[in-house]
Each structure stands twice: as structure tokens, then as C-alpha cells.
mmCIF file of C-alpha atoms in Angstrom:
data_model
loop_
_atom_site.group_PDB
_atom_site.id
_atom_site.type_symbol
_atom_site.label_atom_id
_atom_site.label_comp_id
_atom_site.label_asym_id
_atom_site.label_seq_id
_atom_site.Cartn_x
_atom_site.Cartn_y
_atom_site.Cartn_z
ATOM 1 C CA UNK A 1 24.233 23.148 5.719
ATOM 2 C CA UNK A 2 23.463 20.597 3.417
ATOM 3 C CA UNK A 3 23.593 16.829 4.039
ATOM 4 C CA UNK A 4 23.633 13.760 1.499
ATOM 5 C CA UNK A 5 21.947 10.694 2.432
ATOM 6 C CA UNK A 6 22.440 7.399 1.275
ATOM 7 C CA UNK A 7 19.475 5.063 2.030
ATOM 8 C CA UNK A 8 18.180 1.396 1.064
ATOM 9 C CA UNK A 9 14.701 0.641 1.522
ATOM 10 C CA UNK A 10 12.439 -2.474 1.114
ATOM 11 C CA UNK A 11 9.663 -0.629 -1.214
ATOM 12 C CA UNK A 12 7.327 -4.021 -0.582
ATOM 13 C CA UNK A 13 5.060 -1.814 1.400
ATOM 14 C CA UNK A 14 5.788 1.920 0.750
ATOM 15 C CA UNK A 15 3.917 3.469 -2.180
ATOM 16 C CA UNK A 16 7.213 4.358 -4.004
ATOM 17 C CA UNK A 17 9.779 6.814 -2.592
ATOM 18 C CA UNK A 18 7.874 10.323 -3.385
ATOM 19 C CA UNK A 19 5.332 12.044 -1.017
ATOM 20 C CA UNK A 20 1.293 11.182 -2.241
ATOM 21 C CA UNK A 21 -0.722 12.948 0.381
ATOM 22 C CA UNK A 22 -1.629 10.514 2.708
ATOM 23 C CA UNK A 23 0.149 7.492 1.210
ATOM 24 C CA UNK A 24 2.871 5.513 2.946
ATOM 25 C CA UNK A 25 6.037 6.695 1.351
ATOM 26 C CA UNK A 26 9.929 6.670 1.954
ATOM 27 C CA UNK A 27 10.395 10.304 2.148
ATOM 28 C CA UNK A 28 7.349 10.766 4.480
ATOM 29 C CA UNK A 29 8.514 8.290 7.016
ATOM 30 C CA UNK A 30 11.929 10.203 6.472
ATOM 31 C CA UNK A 31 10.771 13.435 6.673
ATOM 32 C CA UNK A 32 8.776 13.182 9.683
ATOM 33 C CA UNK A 33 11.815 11.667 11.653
ATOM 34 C CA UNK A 34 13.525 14.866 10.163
ATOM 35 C CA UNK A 35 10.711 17.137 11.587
ATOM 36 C CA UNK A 36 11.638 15.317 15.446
ATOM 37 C CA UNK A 37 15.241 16.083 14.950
ATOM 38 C CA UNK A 38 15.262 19.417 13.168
ATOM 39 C CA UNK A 39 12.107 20.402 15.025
ATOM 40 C CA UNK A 40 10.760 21.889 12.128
ATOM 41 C CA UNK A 41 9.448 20.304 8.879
ATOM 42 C CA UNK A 42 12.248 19.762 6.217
ATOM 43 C CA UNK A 43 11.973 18.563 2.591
ATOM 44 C CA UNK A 44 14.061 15.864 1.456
ATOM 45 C CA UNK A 45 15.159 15.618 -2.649
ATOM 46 C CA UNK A 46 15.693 12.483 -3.965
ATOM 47 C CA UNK A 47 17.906 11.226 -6.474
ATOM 48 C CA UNK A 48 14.770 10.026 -8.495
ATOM 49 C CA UNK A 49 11.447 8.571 -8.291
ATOM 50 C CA UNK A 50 10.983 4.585 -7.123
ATOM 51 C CA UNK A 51 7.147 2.976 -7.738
ATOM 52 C CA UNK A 52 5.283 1.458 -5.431
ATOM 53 C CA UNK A 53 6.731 -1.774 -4.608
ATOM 54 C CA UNK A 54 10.288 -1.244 -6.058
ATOM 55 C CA UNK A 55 13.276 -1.317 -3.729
ATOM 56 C CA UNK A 56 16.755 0.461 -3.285
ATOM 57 C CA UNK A 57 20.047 -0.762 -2.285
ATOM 58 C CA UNK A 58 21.087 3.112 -3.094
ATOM 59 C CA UNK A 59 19.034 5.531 -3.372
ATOM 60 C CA UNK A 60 20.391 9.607 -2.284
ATOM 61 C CA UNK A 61 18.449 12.341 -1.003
ATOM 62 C CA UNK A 62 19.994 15.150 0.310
ATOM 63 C CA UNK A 63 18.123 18.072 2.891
ATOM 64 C CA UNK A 64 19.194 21.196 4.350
ATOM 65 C CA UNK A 65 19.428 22.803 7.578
ATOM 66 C CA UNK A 66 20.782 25.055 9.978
ATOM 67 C CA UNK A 67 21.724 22.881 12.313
ATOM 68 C CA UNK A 68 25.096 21.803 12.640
ATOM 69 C CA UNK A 69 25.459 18.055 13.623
ATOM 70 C CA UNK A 70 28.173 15.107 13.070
ATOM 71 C CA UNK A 71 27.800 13.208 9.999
ATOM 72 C CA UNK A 72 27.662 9.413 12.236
ATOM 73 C CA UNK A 73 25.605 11.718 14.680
ATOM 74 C CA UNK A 74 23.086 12.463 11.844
ATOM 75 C CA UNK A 75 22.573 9.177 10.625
ATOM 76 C CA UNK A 76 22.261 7.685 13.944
ATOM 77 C CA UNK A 77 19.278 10.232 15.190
ATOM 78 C CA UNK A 78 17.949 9.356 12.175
ATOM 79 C CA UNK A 79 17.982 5.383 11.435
ATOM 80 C CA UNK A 80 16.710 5.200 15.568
ATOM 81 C CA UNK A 81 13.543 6.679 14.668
ATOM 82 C CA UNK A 82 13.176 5.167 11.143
ATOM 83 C CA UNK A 83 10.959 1.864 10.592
ATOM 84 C CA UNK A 84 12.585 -0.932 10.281
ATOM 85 C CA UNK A 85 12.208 -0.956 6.134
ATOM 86 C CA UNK A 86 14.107 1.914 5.608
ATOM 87 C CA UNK A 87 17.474 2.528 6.606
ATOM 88 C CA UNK A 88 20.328 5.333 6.302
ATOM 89 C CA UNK A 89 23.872 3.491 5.345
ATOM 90 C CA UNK A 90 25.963 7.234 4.697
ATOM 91 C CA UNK A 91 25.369 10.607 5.544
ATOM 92 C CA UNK A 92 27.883 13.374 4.732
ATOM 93 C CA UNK A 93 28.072 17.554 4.167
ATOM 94 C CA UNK A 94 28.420 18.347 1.089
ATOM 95 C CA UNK A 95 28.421 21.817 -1.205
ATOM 96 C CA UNK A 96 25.429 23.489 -1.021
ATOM 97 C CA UNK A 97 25.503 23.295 -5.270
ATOM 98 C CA UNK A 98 25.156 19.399 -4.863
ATOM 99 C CA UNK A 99 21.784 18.069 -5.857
ATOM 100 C CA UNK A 100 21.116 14.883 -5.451
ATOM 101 C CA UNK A 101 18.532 14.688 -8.683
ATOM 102 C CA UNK A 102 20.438 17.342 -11.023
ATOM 103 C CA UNK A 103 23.773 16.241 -10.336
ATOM 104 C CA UNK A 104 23.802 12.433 -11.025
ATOM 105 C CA UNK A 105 25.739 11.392 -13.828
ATOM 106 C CA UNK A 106 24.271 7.691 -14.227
ATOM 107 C CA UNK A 107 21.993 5.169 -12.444
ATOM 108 C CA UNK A 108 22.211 1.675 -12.020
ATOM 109 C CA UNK A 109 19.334 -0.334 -11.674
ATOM 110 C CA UNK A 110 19.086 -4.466 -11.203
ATOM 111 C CA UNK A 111 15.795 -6.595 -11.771
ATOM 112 C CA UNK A 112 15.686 -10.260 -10.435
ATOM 113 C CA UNK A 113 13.851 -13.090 -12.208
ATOM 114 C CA UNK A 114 13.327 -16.406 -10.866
ATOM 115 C CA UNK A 115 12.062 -19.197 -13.215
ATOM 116 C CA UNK A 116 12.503 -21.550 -10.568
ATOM 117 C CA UNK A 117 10.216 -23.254 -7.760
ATOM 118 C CA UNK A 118 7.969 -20.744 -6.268
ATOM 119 C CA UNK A 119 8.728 -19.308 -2.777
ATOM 120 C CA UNK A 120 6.373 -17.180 -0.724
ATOM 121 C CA UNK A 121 9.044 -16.445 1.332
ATOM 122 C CA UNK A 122 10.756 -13.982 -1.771
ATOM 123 C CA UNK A 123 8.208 -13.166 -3.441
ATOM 124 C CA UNK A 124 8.216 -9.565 -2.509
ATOM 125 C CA UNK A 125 11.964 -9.483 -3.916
ATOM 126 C CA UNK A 126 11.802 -11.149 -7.360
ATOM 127 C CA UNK A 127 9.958 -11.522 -10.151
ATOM 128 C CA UNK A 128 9.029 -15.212 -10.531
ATOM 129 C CA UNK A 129 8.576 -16.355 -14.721
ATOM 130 C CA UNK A 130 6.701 -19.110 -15.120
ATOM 131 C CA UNK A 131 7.101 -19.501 -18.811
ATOM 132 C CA UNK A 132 10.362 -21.074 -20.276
ATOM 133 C CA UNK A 133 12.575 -18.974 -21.438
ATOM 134 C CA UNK A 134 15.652 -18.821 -23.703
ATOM 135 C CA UNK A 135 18.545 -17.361 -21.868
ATOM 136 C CA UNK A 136 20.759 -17.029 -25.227
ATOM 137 C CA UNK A 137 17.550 -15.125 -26.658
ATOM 138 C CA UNK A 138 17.291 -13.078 -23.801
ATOM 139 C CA UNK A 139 21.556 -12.110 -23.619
ATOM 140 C CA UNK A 140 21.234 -11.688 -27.649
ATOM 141 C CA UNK A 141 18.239 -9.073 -27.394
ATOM 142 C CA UNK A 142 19.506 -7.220 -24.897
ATOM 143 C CA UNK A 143 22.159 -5.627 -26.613
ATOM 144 C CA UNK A 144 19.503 -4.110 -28.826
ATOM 145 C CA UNK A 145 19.086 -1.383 -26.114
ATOM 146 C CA UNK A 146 23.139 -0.894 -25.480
ATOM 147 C CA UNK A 147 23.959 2.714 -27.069
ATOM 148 C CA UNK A 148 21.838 6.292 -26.921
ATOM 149 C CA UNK A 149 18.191 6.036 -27.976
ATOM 150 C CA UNK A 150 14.534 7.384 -28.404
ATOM 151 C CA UNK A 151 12.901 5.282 -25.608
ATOM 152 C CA UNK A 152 9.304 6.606 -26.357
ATOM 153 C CA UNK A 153 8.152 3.349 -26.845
ATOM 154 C CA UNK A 154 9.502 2.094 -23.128
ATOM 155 C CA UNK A 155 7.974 4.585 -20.833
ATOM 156 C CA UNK A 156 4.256 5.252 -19.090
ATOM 157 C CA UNK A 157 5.021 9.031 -19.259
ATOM 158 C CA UNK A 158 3.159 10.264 -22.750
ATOM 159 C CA UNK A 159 4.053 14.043 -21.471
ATOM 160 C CA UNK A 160 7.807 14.005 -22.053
ATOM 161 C CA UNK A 161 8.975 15.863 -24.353
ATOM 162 C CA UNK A 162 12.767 14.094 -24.746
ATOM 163 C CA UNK A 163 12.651 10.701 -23.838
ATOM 164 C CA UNK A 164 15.925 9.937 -25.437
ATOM 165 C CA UNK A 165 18.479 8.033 -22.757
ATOM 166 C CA UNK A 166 21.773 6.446 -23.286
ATOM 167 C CA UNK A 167 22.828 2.873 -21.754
ATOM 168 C CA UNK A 168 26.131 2.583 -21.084
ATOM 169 C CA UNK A 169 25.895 -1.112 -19.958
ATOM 170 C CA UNK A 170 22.943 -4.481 -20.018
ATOM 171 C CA UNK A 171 24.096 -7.285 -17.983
ATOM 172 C CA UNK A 172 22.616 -10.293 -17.203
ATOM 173 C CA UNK A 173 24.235 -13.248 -15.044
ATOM 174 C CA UNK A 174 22.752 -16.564 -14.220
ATOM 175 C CA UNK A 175 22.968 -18.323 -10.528
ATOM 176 C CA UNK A 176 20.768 -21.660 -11.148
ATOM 177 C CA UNK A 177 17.107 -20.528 -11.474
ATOM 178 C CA UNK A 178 17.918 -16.824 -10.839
ATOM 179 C CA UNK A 179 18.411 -14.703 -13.527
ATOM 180 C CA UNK A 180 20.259 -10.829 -12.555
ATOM 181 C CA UNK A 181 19.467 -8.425 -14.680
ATOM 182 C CA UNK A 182 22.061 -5.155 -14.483
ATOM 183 C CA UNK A 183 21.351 -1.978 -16.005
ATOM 184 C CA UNK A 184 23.580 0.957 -16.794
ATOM 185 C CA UNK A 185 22.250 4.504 -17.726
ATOM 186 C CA UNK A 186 22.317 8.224 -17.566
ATOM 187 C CA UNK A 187 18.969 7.930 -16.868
ATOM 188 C CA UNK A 188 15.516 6.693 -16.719
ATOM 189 C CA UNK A 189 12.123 7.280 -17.524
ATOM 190 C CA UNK A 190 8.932 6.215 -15.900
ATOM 191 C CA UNK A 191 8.916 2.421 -16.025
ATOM 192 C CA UNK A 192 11.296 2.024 -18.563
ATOM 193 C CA UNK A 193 13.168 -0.323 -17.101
ATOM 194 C CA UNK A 194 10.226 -2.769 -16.029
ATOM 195 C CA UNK A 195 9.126 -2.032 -19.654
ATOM 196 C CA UNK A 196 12.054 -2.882 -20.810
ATOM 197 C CA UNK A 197 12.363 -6.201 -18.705
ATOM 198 C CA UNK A 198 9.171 -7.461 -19.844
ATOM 199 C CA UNK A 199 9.917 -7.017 -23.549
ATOM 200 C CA UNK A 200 12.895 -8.634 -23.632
ATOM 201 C CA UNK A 201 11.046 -11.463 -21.745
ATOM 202 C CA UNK A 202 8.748 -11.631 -24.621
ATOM 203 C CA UNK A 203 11.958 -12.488 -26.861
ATOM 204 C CA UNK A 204 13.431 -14.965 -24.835
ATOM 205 C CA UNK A 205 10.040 -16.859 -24.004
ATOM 206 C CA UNK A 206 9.459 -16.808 -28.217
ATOM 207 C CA UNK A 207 6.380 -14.486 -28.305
ATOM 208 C CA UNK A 208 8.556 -11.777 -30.345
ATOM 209 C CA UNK A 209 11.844 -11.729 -32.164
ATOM 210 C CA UNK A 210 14.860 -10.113 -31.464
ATOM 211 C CA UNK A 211 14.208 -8.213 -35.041
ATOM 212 C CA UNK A 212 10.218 -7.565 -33.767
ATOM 213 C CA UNK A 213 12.199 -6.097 -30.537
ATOM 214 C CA UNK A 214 14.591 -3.627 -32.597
ATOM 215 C CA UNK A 215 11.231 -2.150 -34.538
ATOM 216 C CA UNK A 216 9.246 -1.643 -31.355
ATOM 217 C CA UNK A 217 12.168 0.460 -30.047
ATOM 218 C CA UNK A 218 12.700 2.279 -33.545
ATOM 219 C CA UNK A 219 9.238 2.962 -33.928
ATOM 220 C CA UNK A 220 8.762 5.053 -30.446
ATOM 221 C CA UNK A 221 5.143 3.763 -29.830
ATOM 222 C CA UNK A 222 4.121 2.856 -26.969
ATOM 223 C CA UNK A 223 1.180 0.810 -27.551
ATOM 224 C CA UNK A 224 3.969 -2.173 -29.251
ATOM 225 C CA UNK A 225 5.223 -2.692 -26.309
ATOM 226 C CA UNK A 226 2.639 -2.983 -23.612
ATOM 227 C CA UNK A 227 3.685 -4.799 -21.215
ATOM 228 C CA UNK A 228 5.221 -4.261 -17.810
ATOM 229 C CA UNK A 229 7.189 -6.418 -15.113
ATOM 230 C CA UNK A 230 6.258 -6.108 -11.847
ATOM 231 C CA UNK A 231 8.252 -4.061 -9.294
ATOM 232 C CA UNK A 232 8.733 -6.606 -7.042
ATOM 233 C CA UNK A 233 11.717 -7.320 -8.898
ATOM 234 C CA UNK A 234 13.519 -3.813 -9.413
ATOM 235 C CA UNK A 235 16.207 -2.608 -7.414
ATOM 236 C CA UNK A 236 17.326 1.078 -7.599
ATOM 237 C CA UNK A 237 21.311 -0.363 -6.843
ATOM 238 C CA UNK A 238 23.411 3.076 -7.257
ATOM 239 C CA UNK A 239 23.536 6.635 -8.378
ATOM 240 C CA UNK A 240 26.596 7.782 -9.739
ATOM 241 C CA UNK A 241 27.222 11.507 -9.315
#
């Protein structure tokens, strides 16, 4: 029997979602609940990867077992023996040909910015800017990475072979200091969308121009676009399937 698991975590102190030996991580702490209620040790597969620090509003994993139990009477064993930073909103059977990596269709992602007054309070959930920026800059570049392109130049993994990714949808909405940046895709590679964040914050602070922008995307190096925003500020938001 196969179950699918939706699940939000705060990522401020989990070194990402994927197993590292001996390394804090979502699916350990999920996996050894699993182990209590299974009584034997289960793998989890996640939807994707999340870094160290980044968070999910939801993420999917999904797990199999022989063990026949409720859906609500799944996620409750579980979520009572989860800490308190991770937490199961949906679980549901599904077809054992569901996978929750190989059968999304599109991700959505969301980075905060705050170029407001500092507060220690969120600083784990945003990324505060301290330079000023211009927001019509920052709208104007982004739709520089609308469409299906060679994102070489916007991802930490040098060992991909295709890195080419469509996004179906950039949108960023402004709330007084906060800045909501939504992103749209079929998928993602390894810190492209921190990458990505942190170039187009180079545009709107006036360190690059939009033009400078389109070339370091055209050109597929990495090393014109070094920069990365912190994770603090990502949220893994859906997975469309």
C-alpha cells in the first residue's frame, strides 16, 4: 500500500529535507517515527530536495507498506510523534505507479524579502535587503526568466547534463516593506531559485542591468552570476502532480 504525504516544515534548523548520515533532516525525523509505527524501517521519497535552512508549506513524500491503516489514522500516529517543526497536513492511498518525485508536473516556490526595519523575531523566515532597491527594476527583469531556458548559469550543480527548465509564471507582490516573490516551474535545479533571487536583486539595487541580466542567462556560465540568497527566505509552497 502506498501512502502520499503532504508535509510543511520550518527548515530553520533541519539540514534540508534529504537524509546526510548523521545530520538533522526532515525525512530522518520522519522516518524514524515511521520505523515506531511500521515497526520496521521504511524509506520515504520526496517530491524534491530542500537546503538546509529552506522551508515548505508543501512539500510530498510518499512511503509504502503493508500495513493497512486509515488515512486521518495515519497522519495522526504520525504528526503525535513528530517534532514540533515538522508537521503532516494530508495523507491519502494512492496507486502504487504514483511517485511523488517522477510524477510532478510543476513546483511552486515563494522567496520573501524584507527591506524594512530589522526583526530578530523573523529572521529565520525572510530574507532582510539592506540595500535600496528598485521595485519597477526588479518586476521589469523578472520577466527575463518567463518562458523555457538553459539555466546553466543559475544552478550549483556543474554535473547536470540538461539543465534546461521552463517557467510558467514570476510573480512578485508588494505588502509595505515585504516584497513576495512567486515562482512557477516544471522544475528546479540546485539553487536556482536563490540564484535566481539574488541576480535579479543585483538589477533592481543598480549593480547590473536588466540587458547584463539577459546575457548572464544566455551565456550558461556560472561564474556571471555568483551570487546566492540565503534560504532563510525560500519556501517550497506546492507540487503540482
Amino acid at each position: 500500500m502506498r501512502y502520499k504525504c503532504l508535509v510543511s516544515y520550518d527548515g530553520t534548523m533541519f539540514h534540508g529535507f534529504q537524509v546526510q548520515g548523521e545530520l538533522r533532516t526532515v525525512q530522518s525525523e520522519i522516518e524514524k517515527v515511521l520505523i515506531i509505527i511500521l515497526k520496521k524501517k521504511v524509506r520515504i521519497y520526496g517530491a524534491g530536495r530542500t537546503d538546509t535552512g529552506v522551508h515548505a508549506i508543501g512539500q510530498v513524500f510518499h512511503f509504502d507498506t503493508d500495513i493497512d491503516m486509515k488515512s486521518d489514522n495515519m497522519r495522526n500516529a504520525i504528526n503525535s510523534r513528530l517534532p514540533k517543526d515538522v508537521y503532516i497536513k494530508t495523507v491519502e492511498i494512492v496507486a502504487n505507479d504514483f511517485h511523488s518525485r517522477f510524477s510532478a508536473k510543476s513546483k511552486v516556490y515563494r522567496y520573501l524579502i524584507d527591506i524594512g526595519e530589522y526583526n530578530p523575531l523573523l529572521i529565520n523566515y525572510r530574507y532582510y535587503y539592506r540595500y535600496k532597491i528598485d521595485i519597477e527594476k526588479l518586476v521589469s527583469a523578472s520577466k527575463i526568466f518567463i518562458g523555457k531556458h538553459d539555466f546553466k548559469s543559475f544552478t550549483k550543480n556543474h554535473k547536470i547534463s540538461n539543465t534546461t527548465r521552463t517557467i510558467y509564471d514570476l510573480n512578485i507582490s508588494v505588502d509595505n516593506s515585504l516584497i513576495t516573490i512567486t515562482i512557477h516551474g516544471d522544475g528546479f535545479l540546485h539553487n536556482m531559485v536563490r540564484i535566481i533571487m539574488a541576480m535579479l536583486l543585483e538589477v533592481a539595487r543598480g549593480k547590473i542591468t536588466k540587458e547584463e541580466l539577459q546575457m548572464i542567462l544566455d551565456s550558461k556560465n556560472r561564474k556571471l552570476a555568483p551570487k546566492t540568497s540565503p534560504p532563510n527566505g525560500l519556501y517550497l509552497v506546492e507540487v503540482i502532480y
